[in-house]
Short mmCIF file of C-alpha atoms and ligand atoms in Angstrom, two decimals:
data_model
loop_
_atom_site.label_atom_id
_atom_site.label_comp_id
_atom_site.label_asym_id
_atom_site.label_seq_id
_atom_site.Cartn_x
_atom_site.Cartn_y
_atom_site.Cartn_z
CA MET P 1 0.00 0.00 0.00
CA THR P 2 1.30 3.43 -0.94
CA SER P 3 0.15 6.61 0.79
CA ARG P 4 0.60 10.26 -0.19
CA ILE P 5 0.88 13.23 2.13
CA ARG P 6 0.53 16.65 0.52
CA VAL P 7 2.84 19.48 1.54
CA GLY P 8 1.21 22.82 0.70
CA GLY P 9 2.71 26.29 0.45
CA PRO P 10 4.07 28.23 -2.52
CA ALA P 11 5.20 25.08 -4.39
CA PRO P 12 3.10 22.09 -3.20
CA TYR P 13 4.44 18.55 -3.48
CA ASP P 14 3.74 15.02 -2.29
CA VAL P 15 5.57 12.78 0.17
CA VAL P 16 4.98 9.21 -1.00
CA VAL P 17 5.26 6.48 1.65
CA GLY P 18 5.42 2.75 0.92
CA HIS P 19 7.68 -0.04 -0.30
CA GLU P 20 9.74 -0.43 -3.49
CA LEU P 21 8.88 3.04 -4.79
CA ILE P 22 11.45 3.44 -7.58
CA ALA P 23 8.58 3.53 -10.10
CA GLU P 24 7.38 6.80 -8.51
CA LEU P 25 10.53 8.66 -9.56
CA PRO P 26 9.89 9.48 -13.25
CA ALA P 27 6.66 11.39 -12.46
CA PHE P 28 8.55 13.64 -10.00
CA LEU P 29 11.31 14.29 -12.54
CA ALA P 30 8.82 15.80 -15.03
CA ASP P 31 10.59 16.88 -18.25
CA ALA P 32 14.16 16.50 -17.00
CA GLN P 33 16.56 14.85 -19.46
CA ARG P 34 19.62 14.72 -17.20
CA VAL P 35 19.38 13.47 -13.62
CA ALA P 36 22.17 13.48 -11.00
CA ILE P 37 21.81 10.93 -8.19
CA VAL P 38 23.73 12.39 -5.22
CA HIS P 39 24.39 9.61 -2.73
CA GLN P 40 26.58 8.60 0.19
CA PRO P 41 29.14 5.76 -0.19
CA THR P 42 27.07 3.19 1.73
CA LEU P 43 24.27 3.53 -0.84
CA ARG P 44 26.37 2.78 -3.92
CA SER P 45 24.31 -0.26 -4.95
CA ALA P 46 20.96 1.50 -4.35
CA ALA P 47 22.24 4.42 -6.46
CA GLN P 48 23.29 1.98 -9.20
CA ALA P 49 19.83 0.36 -9.22
CA MET P 50 18.26 3.82 -9.45
CA TYR P 51 20.66 4.75 -12.26
CA GLU P 52 19.68 1.68 -14.29
CA SER P 53 15.98 2.23 -13.72
CA LEU P 54 16.25 5.88 -14.84
CA ARG P 55 18.27 4.88 -17.93
CA SER P 56 15.56 2.36 -18.83
CA HIS P 57 13.04 5.22 -18.68
CA GLY P 58 15.17 7.26 -21.11
CA PHE P 59 16.84 9.66 -18.64
CA GLN P 60 20.54 10.50 -18.95
CA ALA P 61 21.49 9.50 -15.42
CA HIS P 62 24.69 10.25 -13.45
CA THR P 63 25.74 9.07 -10.00
CA LEU P 64 27.63 11.48 -7.73
CA GLU P 65 29.16 9.84 -4.67
CA ILE P 66 29.78 12.23 -1.78
CA PRO P 67 31.29 11.65 1.70
CA ASP P 68 29.28 10.24 4.59
CA ALA P 69 27.41 12.29 7.18
CA GLU P 70 28.41 15.90 7.98
CA GLN P 71 31.58 15.58 5.83
CA ALA P 72 29.21 15.95 2.86
CA LYS P 73 28.03 19.40 3.87
CA SER P 74 31.00 21.46 2.74
CA ILE P 75 31.67 24.00 0.01
CA LYS P 76 34.27 21.56 -1.38
CA VAL P 77 31.66 18.85 -1.92
CA ALA P 78 29.18 21.38 -3.35
CA ARG P 79 31.89 22.54 -5.79
CA PHE P 80 32.54 18.94 -6.84
CA CYS P 81 28.82 18.56 -7.64
CA TRP P 82 28.64 21.90 -9.51
CA ASP P 83 31.67 20.78 -11.58
CA VAL P 84 29.98 17.50 -12.55
CA LEU P 85 26.73 19.30 -13.43
CA GLY P 86 28.67 21.78 -15.57
CA ARG P 87 30.63 19.06 -17.39
CA SER P 88 27.43 17.08 -18.00
CA GLY P 89 25.53 20.10 -19.39
CA PHE P 90 22.77 20.29 -16.76
CA THR P 91 20.14 22.87 -17.74
CA ARG P 92 17.27 24.55 -15.87
CA SER P 93 14.89 21.67 -16.66
CA ASP P 94 17.22 18.94 -15.40
CA ALA P 95 17.03 17.43 -11.92
CA ILE P 96 18.92 16.24 -8.85
CA ILE P 97 18.02 13.34 -6.56
CA GLY P 98 19.24 13.29 -2.94
CA LEU P 99 19.56 9.64 -1.86
CA GLY P 100 20.65 9.15 1.75
CA GLY P 101 20.45 10.55 5.27
CA GLY P 102 19.83 14.13 6.34
CA ALA P 103 23.32 15.37 5.45
CA THR P 104 23.04 13.99 1.90
CA THR P 105 19.59 15.47 1.29
CA ASP P 106 20.70 18.83 2.77
CA LEU P 107 23.70 18.94 0.40
CA ALA P 108 21.75 17.71 -2.64
CA GLY P 109 19.07 20.31 -1.92
CA PHE P 110 21.70 23.03 -1.60
CA VAL P 111 23.31 22.08 -4.92
CA ALA P 112 19.85 22.08 -6.57
CA ALA P 113 19.00 25.46 -4.99
CA THR P 114 22.18 27.07 -6.30
CA TRP P 115 22.70 25.44 -9.73
CA LEU P 116 21.35 27.92 -12.32
CA ARG P 117 19.59 29.63 -9.36
CA GLY P 118 17.45 26.60 -8.72
CA VAL P 119 16.66 23.28 -10.38
CA ARG P 120 14.26 20.49 -9.42
CA VAL P 121 15.28 18.21 -6.53
CA VAL P 122 13.61 14.96 -5.49
CA GLN P 123 14.53 13.73 -2.03
CA VAL P 124 14.81 10.01 -1.25
CA PRO P 125 15.64 9.84 2.49
CA THR P 126 16.96 6.54 3.80
CA THR P 127 17.06 7.26 7.56
CA LEU P 128 14.16 7.77 9.95
CA LEU P 129 15.44 11.28 10.75
CA GLY P 130 15.51 12.12 7.04
CA MET P 131 12.03 10.68 6.44
CA VAL P 132 10.24 12.59 9.19
CA ASP P 133 12.29 15.77 9.22
CA ALA P 134 15.34 16.66 7.11
CA ALA P 135 14.04 15.76 3.63
CA ILE P 136 10.72 17.58 4.04
CA GLY P 137 10.26 21.33 4.15
CA GLY P 138 12.93 22.62 1.79
CA LYS P 139 15.66 23.60 4.25
CA THR P 140 18.98 23.02 2.51
CA GLY P 141 22.48 23.98 3.54
CA ILE P 142 26.14 23.40 4.17
CA ASN P 143 28.39 23.97 7.19
CA THR P 144 31.19 26.53 7.42
CA GLY P 145 34.00 27.22 9.90
CA ALA P 146 31.56 29.46 11.77
CA GLY P 147 29.02 26.69 12.41
CA LYS P 148 26.44 24.22 11.12
CA ASN P 149 23.86 25.15 8.46
CA LEU P 150 24.87 28.81 8.37
CA VAL P 151 24.87 28.89 4.55
CA GLY P 152 21.80 27.62 2.75
CA ALA P 153 18.49 28.29 1.07
CA PHE P 154 14.83 27.37 1.33
CA HIS P 155 14.32 25.19 -1.74
CA PRO P 156 11.30 22.86 -1.51
CA PRO P 157 11.66 19.51 -3.31
CA ALA P 158 9.45 18.48 -6.22
CA GLY P 159 8.65 15.32 -4.28
CA VAL P 160 9.84 13.08 -1.46
CA ILE P 161 9.98 9.29 -1.65
CA VAL P 162 9.92 7.45 1.69
CA ASP P 163 10.75 3.83 0.97
CA LEU P 164 10.10 2.00 4.24
CA ALA P 165 12.12 -1.01 3.03
CA THR P 166 15.33 0.98 3.61
CA LEU P 167 14.62 1.11 7.38
CA SER P 168 15.37 -2.63 7.67
CA THR P 169 19.01 -1.96 6.78
CA LEU P 170 19.37 0.93 9.23
CA PRO P 171 21.43 0.24 12.41
CA SER P 172 19.02 0.01 15.37
CA GLU P 173 20.79 2.86 17.14
CA GLU P 174 20.20 5.11 14.13
CA LEU P 175 16.51 4.18 14.10
CA ALA P 176 16.15 4.97 17.82
CA ALA P 177 17.92 8.32 17.37
CA GLY P 178 15.49 9.27 14.59
CA MET P 179 12.67 8.45 16.95
CA ALA P 180 13.49 11.60 18.96
CA GLU P 181 12.02 13.73 16.14
CA VAL P 182 8.93 11.47 16.07
CA VAL P 183 8.45 12.01 19.81
CA LYS P 184 8.90 15.75 19.25
CA CYS P 185 6.01 15.70 16.74
CA GLY P 186 3.93 13.95 19.40
CA PHE P 187 4.59 16.57 22.07
CA ILE P 188 4.18 19.64 19.85
CA SER P 189 1.21 18.56 17.75
CA ASP P 190 -0.09 14.98 17.73
CA PRO P 191 -0.30 13.30 21.18
CA GLU P 192 -1.63 10.10 19.54
CA ILE P 193 2.02 9.52 18.58
CA LEU P 194 2.88 9.39 22.29
CA SER P 195 0.09 6.86 23.01
CA LEU P 196 1.19 4.62 20.16
CA ILE P 197 4.77 4.50 21.49
CA GLU P 198 3.64 3.96 25.08
CA GLN P 199 1.36 1.08 24.07
CA ASP P 200 4.16 -0.80 22.31
CA PRO P 201 7.68 0.69 22.36
CA ALA P 202 9.17 -2.46 20.79
CA ALA P 203 6.83 -2.16 17.79
CA ALA P 204 7.77 1.52 17.48
CA LEU P 205 11.37 0.42 16.96
CA ASP P 206 10.55 -2.49 14.62
CA PRO P 207 11.25 -1.42 11.01
CA GLN P 208 8.64 -3.86 9.70
CA SER P 209 5.79 -2.94 12.04
CA ALA P 210 2.54 -1.20 11.14
CA THR P 211 3.10 0.90 14.28
CA LEU P 212 6.33 2.40 12.94
CA ARG P 213 4.66 3.12 9.61
CA GLU P 214 1.82 4.93 11.38
CA LEU P 215 4.30 6.91 13.50
CA ILE P 216 6.20 7.95 10.37
CA GLU P 217 3.04 8.99 8.52
CA ARG P 218 1.74 10.96 11.50
CA SER P 219 5.11 12.73 11.93
CA ILE P 220 5.27 13.57 8.23
CA ALA P 221 1.72 14.97 8.49
CA VAL P 222 2.82 17.21 11.38
CA LYS P 223 5.84 18.47 9.45
CA ALA P 224 3.79 18.89 6.25
CA TYR P 225 1.17 20.97 8.06
CA VAL P 226 3.77 23.20 9.74
CA VAL P 227 5.86 23.91 6.63
CA SER P 228 2.75 24.37 4.48
CA GLU P 229 1.75 27.24 6.79
CA ASP P 230 5.22 28.72 7.28
CA LEU P 231 7.94 27.68 4.83
CA ARG P 232 10.36 30.46 5.81
CA GLU P 233 10.13 30.05 9.56
CA SER P 234 8.52 33.36 10.38
CA GLY P 235 6.18 31.85 12.98
CA LEU P 236 4.69 28.37 13.27
CA ARG P 237 7.77 26.53 11.93
CA GLU P 238 9.72 27.63 14.97
CA MET P 239 7.72 25.02 16.94
CA LEU P 240 9.78 22.32 15.23
CA ASN P 241 12.64 23.64 17.33
CA TYR P 242 11.20 22.08 20.51
CA GLY P 243 14.18 20.63 22.43
CA HIS P 244 16.62 21.90 19.82
CA THR P 245 18.09 24.96 21.59
CA LEU P 246 19.86 22.86 24.21
CA ALA P 247 20.42 20.09 21.63
CA HIS P 248 22.45 22.43 19.40
CA ALA P 249 24.54 23.52 22.42
CA ILE P 250 25.22 19.88 23.36
CA GLU P 251 26.17 18.97 19.78
CA LYS P 252 28.58 21.91 19.65
CA GLN P 253 30.11 21.05 23.05
CA GLN P 254 30.61 17.46 21.82
CA ASN P 255 32.19 18.63 18.54
CA TYR P 256 29.25 17.08 16.66
CA THR P 257 30.18 13.56 17.77
CA TRP P 258 26.79 13.11 19.54
CA ARG P 259 23.88 11.92 17.44
CA HIS P 260 21.41 14.73 16.74
CA GLY P 261 18.51 12.61 18.04
CA HIS P 262 20.29 11.94 21.34
CA ALA P 263 20.90 15.64 21.85
CA VAL P 264 17.26 16.42 20.97
CA SER P 265 16.12 13.80 23.50
CA VAL P 266 17.99 15.52 26.36
CA GLY P 267 16.91 18.90 24.96
CA MET P 268 13.22 17.95 25.12
CA VAL P 269 13.47 16.93 28.79
CA PHE P 270 15.11 20.30 29.49
CA ALA P 271 12.37 22.10 27.51
CA ALA P 272 9.69 20.19 29.43
CA GLU P 273 11.24 21.16 32.78
CA LEU P 274 11.45 24.78 31.61
CA SER P 275 7.80 24.54 30.53
CA ARG P 276 6.83 23.40 34.03
CA MET P 277 8.50 26.51 35.45
CA VAL P 278 7.27 28.97 32.82
CA THR P 279 3.80 27.79 31.76
CA GLY P 280 2.92 25.43 34.62
CA LEU P 281 3.09 22.32 32.40
CA ASP P 282 1.71 19.36 34.37
CA PRO P 283 4.62 17.55 36.14
CA ALA P 284 3.10 14.23 34.95
CA ARG P 285 3.67 15.42 31.37
CA VAL P 286 7.30 16.21 32.26
CA ARG P 287 7.71 12.70 33.72
CA GLN P 288 6.18 11.29 30.55
CA HIS P 289 9.06 12.84 28.56
CA ARG P 290 11.60 10.87 30.60
CA THR P 291 9.77 7.54 30.68
CA LEU P 292 8.87 7.55 27.01
CA LEU P 293 12.33 8.56 25.78
CA GLU P 294 13.99 6.03 28.09
CA LYS P 295 11.70 3.26 26.76
CA LEU P 296 13.12 4.06 23.34
CA GLY P 297 16.68 3.82 24.68
CA LEU P 298 17.27 7.56 24.32
CA PRO P 299 19.30 9.63 26.83
CA THR P 300 17.48 11.98 29.21
CA SER P 301 20.51 13.43 31.02
CA TYR P 302 23.91 14.70 29.98
CA GLN P 303 27.30 14.88 31.68
CA THR P 304 29.09 18.11 30.96
CA SER P 305 32.23 19.80 32.14
CA SER P 306 30.55 23.19 31.83
CA ARG P 307 26.89 24.11 32.10
CA HIS P 308 27.99 27.71 31.68
CA GLU P 309 29.32 26.93 28.20
CA LEU P 310 25.96 25.37 27.28
CA VAL P 311 24.11 28.49 28.38
CA GLU P 312 26.48 30.74 26.41
CA SER P 313 25.93 28.55 23.31
CA MET P 314 22.17 28.81 23.76
CA ARG P 315 22.55 32.59 23.84
CA MET P 316 24.30 32.40 20.45
CA ASP P 317 21.82 29.94 18.89
CA LYS P 318 20.93 31.01 15.39
CA LYS P 319 17.27 31.22 16.40
CA ALA P 320 18.08 33.60 19.30
CA ARG P 321 17.16 37.27 18.88
CA GLY P 322 19.85 39.76 19.92
CA ASN P 323 21.17 38.65 23.28
CA LYS P 324 17.89 37.07 24.34
CA MET P 325 17.53 33.32 24.68
CA ARG P 326 14.45 31.96 22.97
CA PHE P 327 12.82 28.62 23.72
CA VAL P 328 9.88 26.60 22.50
CA VAL P 329 7.96 25.40 25.56
CA LEU P 330 4.69 23.52 26.05
CA LYS P 331 1.52 24.75 27.69
CA GLU P 332 0.16 21.24 27.19
CA ALA P 333 0.88 18.38 24.81
CA GLY P 334 0.04 19.73 21.34
CA ALA P 335 0.16 23.35 22.50
CA PRO P 336 3.67 24.81 22.09
CA ILE P 337 4.53 28.50 22.49
CA VAL P 338 7.73 30.52 22.14
CA VAL P 339 9.13 32.17 25.24
CA ASP P 340 11.63 34.99 24.93
CA ASP P 341 14.15 35.38 27.70
CA PRO P 342 12.62 33.31 30.51
CA GLY P 343 15.35 34.56 32.89
CA ILE P 344 18.76 33.09 33.55
CA GLU P 345 17.76 31.55 36.93
CA LEU P 346 14.99 29.49 35.34
CA VAL P 347 17.28 28.42 32.51
CA TYR P 348 19.85 27.17 35.04
CA SER P 349 17.16 25.52 37.19
CA ALA P 350 15.85 23.58 34.19
CA LEU P 351 19.38 22.80 33.01
CA ASN P 352 20.35 21.43 36.43
CA THR P 353 17.63 18.77 36.11
CA VAL P 354 19.27 17.23 33.02
CA ALA P 355 22.93 18.28 32.94
CA TYR P 356 25.29 17.13 35.65
CA GLU P 357 28.99 17.79 36.08
CA PRO P 358 31.54 15.07 36.88
CA ALA P 359 31.88 14.56 40.64
CA ARG P 360 34.85 16.42 42.11
CA ALA P 361 36.58 13.75 44.15
CA SER P 362 38.90 16.15 46.02
CA SER P 363 36.14 18.49 47.30
CA GLY P 364 33.61 15.72 47.85
CA ASP P 365 30.95 18.24 46.81
CA GLU P 366 28.90 16.98 43.91
CA SER P 367 26.40 19.80 43.95
CA GLN P 368 28.74 22.55 42.74
CA GLY P 369 27.43 24.21 39.61
CA ASP P 370 29.11 26.82 37.46
CA GLN P 371 26.31 29.32 37.36
N1 LIG J 401 14.22 20.63 11.17
C1 LIG J 401 13.44 21.75 11.50
C2 LIG J 401 12.82 22.42 10.33
O1 LIG J 401 12.77 21.85 9.27
O2 LIG J 401 12.37 23.53 10.44
#
């Protein structure tokens, strides 16, 4: 069974969810003659199968192998892709396919956004994180010395193909990490997601289960609704940042060696604790964050050598305004709001519930903070 979820906005498109969806590609490619399949090294054989299928449909296909993970999101890799497109004579009506995880689809989208000021891109995410978040909504970008995703463009895809069969080859840790964004969709918009996970956490993590498929479709529907209303993040889209302000600070402190989903998991517990202090969020709802994330094997606390550094990073977050810290908090499940500058004491109080410093053996005092 194949399902379609419409993403509205200035350039509407479909996210197609199902199994063995290669036959869906030609319709998304419209009148393109040349097609570049941008893929990570681990997907060489999937890219080759796609190449052969496109050739059999009469497209002039090319495969462009790029480095794994964040290594892909550099100006050097973008230049390599531009060079190949130039040598192969790619015109305005030609197309790019992003086949891989979030880093690959971000880079492929960025190349498509910049080549001839914008050509068609079709995203084919192969990780849970890519399926429910990165490949939908048209955010594209690369990293620079100054930070992650600081250079990019909003460039919505012409279509997104979510082939659930690829989840069976995903390492279980990768699947669990992607689940953090699914849980986020539950807390900010669709609490039925939370009930489904609570009823059967093992099924939620089973790549072949109907439960996981429903969780993916519901999360895509949340993302589709949000970006349909606010592509350029001038309001509603900011809600997708729930848990992400602390998550970005943790990722930076860990030199991007922590999985994004793990950082978001800790970040959501922090955001829930802050919500309790700012909006009076029910403490049972805060506890639900911890129990549910732990059932999925996700971290809910974080050891740091400096809470102060985390707070300073949150001040510099790219979503901050001026010197004010900005957080998405919950009034209730499904009811997020943005709070500007909740006050440094509250930020530290919430942080102290999730971030702990290594015990100092010599002083014997484990409660010392660095506020
Ligand atoms: N990943 C958050 C967004 O697309 O806005």
